[in-house]
CSV table of N, CA, C and O in Angstrom, one decimal:
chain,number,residue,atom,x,y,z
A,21,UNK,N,130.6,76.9,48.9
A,21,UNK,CA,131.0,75.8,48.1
A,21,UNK,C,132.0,76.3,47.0
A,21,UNK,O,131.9,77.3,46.3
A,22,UNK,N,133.2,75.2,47.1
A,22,UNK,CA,134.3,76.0,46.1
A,22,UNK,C,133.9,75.2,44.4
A,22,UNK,O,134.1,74.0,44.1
A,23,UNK,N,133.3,76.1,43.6
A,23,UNK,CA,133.0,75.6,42.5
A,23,UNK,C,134.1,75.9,41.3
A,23,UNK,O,134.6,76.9,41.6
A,24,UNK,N,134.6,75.6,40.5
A,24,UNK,CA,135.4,75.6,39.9
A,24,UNK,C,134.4,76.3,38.3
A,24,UNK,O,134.3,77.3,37.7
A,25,UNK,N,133.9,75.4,38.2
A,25,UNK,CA,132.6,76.3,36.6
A,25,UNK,C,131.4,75.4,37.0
A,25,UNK,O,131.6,74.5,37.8
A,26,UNK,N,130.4,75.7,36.5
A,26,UNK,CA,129.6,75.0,36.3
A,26,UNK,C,128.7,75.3,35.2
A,26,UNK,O,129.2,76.1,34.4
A,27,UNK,N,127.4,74.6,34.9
A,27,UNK,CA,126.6,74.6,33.9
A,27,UNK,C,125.3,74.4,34.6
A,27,UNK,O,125.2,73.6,35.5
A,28,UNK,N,124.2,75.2,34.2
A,28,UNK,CA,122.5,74.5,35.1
A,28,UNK,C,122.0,75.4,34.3
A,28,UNK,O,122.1,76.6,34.0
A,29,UNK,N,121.0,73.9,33.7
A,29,UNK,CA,120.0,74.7,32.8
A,29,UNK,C,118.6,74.7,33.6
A,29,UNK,O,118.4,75.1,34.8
A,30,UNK,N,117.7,74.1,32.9
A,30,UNK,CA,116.6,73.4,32.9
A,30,UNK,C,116.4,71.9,33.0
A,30,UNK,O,115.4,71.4,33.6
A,31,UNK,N,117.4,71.1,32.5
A,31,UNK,CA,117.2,70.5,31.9
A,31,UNK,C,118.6,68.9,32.5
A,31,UNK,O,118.6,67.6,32.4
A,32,UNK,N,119.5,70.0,33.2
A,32,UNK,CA,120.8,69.4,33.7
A,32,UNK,C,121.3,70.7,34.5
A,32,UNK,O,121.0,71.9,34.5
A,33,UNK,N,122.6,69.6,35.4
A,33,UNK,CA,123.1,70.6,36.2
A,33,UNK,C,124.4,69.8,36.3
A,33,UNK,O,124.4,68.6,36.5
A,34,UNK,N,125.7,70.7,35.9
A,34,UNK,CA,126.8,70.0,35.8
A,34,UNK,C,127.6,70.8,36.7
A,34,UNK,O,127.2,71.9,37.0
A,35,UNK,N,129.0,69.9,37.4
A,35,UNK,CA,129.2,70.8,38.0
A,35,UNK,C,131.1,70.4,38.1
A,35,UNK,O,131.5,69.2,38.2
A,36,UNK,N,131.8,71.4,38.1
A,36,UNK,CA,133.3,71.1,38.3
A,36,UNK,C,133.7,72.0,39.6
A,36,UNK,O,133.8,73.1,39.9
A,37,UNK,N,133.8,70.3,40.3
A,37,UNK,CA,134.2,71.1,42.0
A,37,UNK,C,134.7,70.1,42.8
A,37,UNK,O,135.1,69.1,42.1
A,38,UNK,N,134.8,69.9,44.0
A,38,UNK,CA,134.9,69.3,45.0
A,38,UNK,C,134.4,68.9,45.6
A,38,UNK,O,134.0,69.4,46.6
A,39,UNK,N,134.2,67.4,44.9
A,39,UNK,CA,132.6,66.5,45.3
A,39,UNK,C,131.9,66.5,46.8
A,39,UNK,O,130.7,66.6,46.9
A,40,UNK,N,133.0,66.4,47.9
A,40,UNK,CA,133.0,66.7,49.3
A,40,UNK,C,132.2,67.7,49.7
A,40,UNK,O,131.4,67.8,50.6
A,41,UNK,N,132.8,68.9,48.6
A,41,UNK,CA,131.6,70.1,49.1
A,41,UNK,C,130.7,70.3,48.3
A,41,UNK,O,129.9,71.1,48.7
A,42,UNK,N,130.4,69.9,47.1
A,42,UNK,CA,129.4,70.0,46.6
A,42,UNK,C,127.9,69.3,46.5
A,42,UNK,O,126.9,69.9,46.1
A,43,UNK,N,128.2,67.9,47.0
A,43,UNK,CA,127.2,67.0,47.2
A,43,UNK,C,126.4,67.3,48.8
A,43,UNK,O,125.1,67.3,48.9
A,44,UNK,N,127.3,67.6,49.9
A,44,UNK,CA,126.0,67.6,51.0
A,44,UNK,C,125.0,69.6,51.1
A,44,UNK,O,124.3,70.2,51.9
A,45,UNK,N,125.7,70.0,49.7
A,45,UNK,CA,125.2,71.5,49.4
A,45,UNK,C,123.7,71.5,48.4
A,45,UNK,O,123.2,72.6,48.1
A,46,UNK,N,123.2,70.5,48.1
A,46,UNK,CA,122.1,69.8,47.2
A,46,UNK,C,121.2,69.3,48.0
A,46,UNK,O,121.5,68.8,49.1
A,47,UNK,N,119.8,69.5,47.4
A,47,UNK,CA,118.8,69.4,47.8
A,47,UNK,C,118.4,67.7,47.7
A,47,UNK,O,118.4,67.1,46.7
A,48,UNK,N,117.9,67.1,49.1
A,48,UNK,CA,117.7,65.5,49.2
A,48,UNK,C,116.8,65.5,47.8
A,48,UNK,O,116.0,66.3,47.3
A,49,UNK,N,117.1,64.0,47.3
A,49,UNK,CA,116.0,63.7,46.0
A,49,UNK,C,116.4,64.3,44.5
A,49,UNK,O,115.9,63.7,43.5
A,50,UNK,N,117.0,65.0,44.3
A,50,UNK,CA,117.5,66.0,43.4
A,50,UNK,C,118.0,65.6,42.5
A,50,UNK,O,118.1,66.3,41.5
A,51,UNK,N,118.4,64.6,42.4
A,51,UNK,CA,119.3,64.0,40.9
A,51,UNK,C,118.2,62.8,40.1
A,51,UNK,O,117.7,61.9,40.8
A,52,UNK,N,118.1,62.8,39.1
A,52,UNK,CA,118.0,61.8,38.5
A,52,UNK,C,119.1,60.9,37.6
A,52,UNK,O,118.6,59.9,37.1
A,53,UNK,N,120.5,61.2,37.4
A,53,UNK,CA,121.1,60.3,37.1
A,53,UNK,C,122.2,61.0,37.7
A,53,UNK,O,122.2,62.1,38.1
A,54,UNK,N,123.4,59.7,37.8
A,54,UNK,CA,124.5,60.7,38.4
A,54,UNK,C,125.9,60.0,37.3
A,54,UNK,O,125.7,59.0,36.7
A,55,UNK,N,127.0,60.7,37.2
A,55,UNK,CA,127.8,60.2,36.7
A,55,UNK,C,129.2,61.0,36.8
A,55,UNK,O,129.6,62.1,36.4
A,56,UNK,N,129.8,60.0,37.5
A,56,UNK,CA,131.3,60.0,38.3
A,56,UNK,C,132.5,59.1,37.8
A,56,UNK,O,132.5,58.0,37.2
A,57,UNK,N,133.3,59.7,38.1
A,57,UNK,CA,135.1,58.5,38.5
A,57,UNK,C,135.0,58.1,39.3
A,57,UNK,O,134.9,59.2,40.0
A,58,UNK,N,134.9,57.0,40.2
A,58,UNK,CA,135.0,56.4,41.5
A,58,UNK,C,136.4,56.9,41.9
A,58,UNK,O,137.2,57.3,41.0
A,59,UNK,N,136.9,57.0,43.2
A,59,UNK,CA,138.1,57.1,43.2
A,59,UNK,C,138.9,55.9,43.7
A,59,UNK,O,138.4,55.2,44.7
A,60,UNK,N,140.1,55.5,43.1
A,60,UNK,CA,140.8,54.0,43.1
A,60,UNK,C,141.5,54.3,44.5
A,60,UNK,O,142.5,55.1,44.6
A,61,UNK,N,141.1,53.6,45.5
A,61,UNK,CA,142.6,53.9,46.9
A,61,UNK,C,143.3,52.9,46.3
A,61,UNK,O,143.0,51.9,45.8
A,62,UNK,N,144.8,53.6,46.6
A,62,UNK,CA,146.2,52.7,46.4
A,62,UNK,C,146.7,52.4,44.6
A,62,UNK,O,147.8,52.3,44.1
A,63,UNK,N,145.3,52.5,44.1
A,63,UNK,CA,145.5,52.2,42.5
A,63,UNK,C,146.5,53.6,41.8
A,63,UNK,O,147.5,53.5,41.2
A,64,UNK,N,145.8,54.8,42.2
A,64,UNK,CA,145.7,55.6,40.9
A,64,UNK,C,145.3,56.9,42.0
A,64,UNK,O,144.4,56.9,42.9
A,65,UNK,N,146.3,58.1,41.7
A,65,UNK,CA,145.9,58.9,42.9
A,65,UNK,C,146.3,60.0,41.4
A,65,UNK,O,147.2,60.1,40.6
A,66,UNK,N,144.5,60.9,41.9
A,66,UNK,CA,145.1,61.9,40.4
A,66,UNK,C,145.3,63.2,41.1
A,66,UNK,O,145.4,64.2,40.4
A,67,UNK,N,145.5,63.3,42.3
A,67,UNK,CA,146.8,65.0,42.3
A,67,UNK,C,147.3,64.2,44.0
A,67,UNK,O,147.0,63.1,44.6
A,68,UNK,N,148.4,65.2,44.2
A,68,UNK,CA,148.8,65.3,45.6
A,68,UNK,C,148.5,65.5,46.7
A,68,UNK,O,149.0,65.3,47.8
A,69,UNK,N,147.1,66.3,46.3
A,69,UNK,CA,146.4,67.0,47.3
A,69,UNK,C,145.9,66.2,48.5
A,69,UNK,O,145.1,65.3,48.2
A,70,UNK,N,146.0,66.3,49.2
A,70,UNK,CA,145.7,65.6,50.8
A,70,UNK,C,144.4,65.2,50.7
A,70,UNK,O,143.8,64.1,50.8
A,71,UNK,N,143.9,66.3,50.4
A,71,UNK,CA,142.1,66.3,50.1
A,71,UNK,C,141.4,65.3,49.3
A,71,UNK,O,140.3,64.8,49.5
A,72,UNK,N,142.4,64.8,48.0
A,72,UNK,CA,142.0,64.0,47.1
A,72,UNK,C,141.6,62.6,47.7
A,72,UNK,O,142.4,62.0,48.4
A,73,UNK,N,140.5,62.1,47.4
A,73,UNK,CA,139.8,61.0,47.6
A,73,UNK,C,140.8,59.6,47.9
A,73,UNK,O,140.7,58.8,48.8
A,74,UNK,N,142.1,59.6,46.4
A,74,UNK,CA,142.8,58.6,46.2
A,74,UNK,C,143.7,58.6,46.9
A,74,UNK,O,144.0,57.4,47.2
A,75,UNK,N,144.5,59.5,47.6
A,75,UNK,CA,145.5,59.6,48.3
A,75,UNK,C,145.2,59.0,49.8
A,75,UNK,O,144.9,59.7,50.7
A,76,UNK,N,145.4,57.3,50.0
A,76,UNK,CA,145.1,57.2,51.2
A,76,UNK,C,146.0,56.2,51.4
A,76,UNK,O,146.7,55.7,50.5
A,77,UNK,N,146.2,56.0,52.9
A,77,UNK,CA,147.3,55.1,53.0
A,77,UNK,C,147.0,53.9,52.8
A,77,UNK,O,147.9,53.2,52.4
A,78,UNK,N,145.2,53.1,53.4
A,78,UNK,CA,145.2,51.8,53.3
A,78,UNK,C,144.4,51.8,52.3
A,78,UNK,O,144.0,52.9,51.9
A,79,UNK,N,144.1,50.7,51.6
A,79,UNK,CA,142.6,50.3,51.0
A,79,UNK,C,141.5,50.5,51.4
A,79,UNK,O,140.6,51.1,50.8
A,80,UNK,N,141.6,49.8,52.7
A,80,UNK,CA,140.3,50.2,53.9
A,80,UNK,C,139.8,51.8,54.2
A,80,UNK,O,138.7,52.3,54.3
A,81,UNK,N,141.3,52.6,54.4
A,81,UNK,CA,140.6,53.9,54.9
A,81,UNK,C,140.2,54.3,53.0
A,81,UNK,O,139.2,55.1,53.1
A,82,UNK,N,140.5,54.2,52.0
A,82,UNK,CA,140.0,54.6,51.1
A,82,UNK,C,138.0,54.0,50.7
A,82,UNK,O,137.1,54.5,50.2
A,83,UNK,N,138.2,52.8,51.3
A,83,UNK,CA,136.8,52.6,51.0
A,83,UNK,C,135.7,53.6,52.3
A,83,UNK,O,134.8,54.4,52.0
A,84,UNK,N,136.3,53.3,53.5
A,84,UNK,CA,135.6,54.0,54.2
A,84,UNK,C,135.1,55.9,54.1
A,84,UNK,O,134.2,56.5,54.6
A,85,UNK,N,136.2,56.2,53.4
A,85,UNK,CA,136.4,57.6,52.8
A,85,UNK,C,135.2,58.0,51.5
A,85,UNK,O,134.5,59.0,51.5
A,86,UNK,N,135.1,56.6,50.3
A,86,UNK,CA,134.4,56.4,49.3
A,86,UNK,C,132.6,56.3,49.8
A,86,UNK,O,131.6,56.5,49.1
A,87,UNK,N,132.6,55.8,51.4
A,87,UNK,CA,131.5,55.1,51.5
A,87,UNK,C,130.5,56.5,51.7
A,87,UNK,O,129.3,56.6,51.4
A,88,UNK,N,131.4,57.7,52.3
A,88,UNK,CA,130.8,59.5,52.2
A,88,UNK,C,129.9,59.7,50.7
A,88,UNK,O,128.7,60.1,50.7
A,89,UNK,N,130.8,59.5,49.5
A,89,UNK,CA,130.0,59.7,48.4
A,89,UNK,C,128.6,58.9,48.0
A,89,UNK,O,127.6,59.3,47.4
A,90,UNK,N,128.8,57.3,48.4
A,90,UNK,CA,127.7,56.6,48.5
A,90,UNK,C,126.6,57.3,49.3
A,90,UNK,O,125.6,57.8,48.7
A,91,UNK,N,126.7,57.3,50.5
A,91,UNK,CA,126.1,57.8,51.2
A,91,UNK,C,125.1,59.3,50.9
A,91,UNK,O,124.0,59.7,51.4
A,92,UNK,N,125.9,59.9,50.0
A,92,UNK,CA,125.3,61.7,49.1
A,92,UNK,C,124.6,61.2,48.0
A,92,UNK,O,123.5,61.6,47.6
A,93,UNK,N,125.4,60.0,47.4
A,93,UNK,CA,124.7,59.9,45.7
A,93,UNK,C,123.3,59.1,46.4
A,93,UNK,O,122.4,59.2,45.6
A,94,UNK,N,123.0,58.2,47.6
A,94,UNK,CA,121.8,57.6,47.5
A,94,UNK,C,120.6,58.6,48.1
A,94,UNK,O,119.4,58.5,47.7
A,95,UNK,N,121.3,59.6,49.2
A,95,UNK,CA,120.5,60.9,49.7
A,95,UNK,C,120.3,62.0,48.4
A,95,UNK,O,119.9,63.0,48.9
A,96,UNK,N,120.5,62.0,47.4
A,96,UNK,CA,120.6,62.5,46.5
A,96,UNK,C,119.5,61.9,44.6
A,96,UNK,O,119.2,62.6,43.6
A,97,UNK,N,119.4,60.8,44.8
A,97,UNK,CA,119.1,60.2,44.0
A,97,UNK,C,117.3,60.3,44.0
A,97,UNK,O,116.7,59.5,44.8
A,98,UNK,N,116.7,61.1,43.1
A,98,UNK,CA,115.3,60.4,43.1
A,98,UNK,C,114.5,58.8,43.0
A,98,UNK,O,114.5,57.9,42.2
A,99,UNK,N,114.2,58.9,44.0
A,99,UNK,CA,113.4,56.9,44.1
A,99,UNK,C,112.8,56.5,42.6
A,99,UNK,O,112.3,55.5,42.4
């Protein structure tokens, strides 16, 4: 996992990375709150990087791209 810094107490765990690799690297159940930027397709693309979320050609392949993080934040989320 390419982490950039992070923070993990007791208490919280923060993390500056690449959500792609950092979310299916976490334990199912494990979060109790989450808090993100959605990423905008077609609106608002914040680097060039191929990788980046926003960088997509349609709307469609950006939601279907978006629907990966859904899919982590609900396998992720305590009931």
């Amino acid at each position: 996992m390419a982490v950039i810094d992070k923070k993990i107490t007791d208490k919280y765990a923060v993390y500056n990375a690449d959500t792609m690799e950092v979310l299916p690297s976490l334990p199912n159940e494990s979060i109790d709150f989450t808090v993100y930027s959605p990423p905008f397709p077609q609106m608002y693309a914040y680097s060039n990087d191929p990788r980046d979320m926003s960088n997509c050609v349609t709307y469609d392949e950006g939601i279907d791209q978006y629907q990966f993080i859904v899919n982590e934040i609900h396998r992720l989320t305590k009931p």
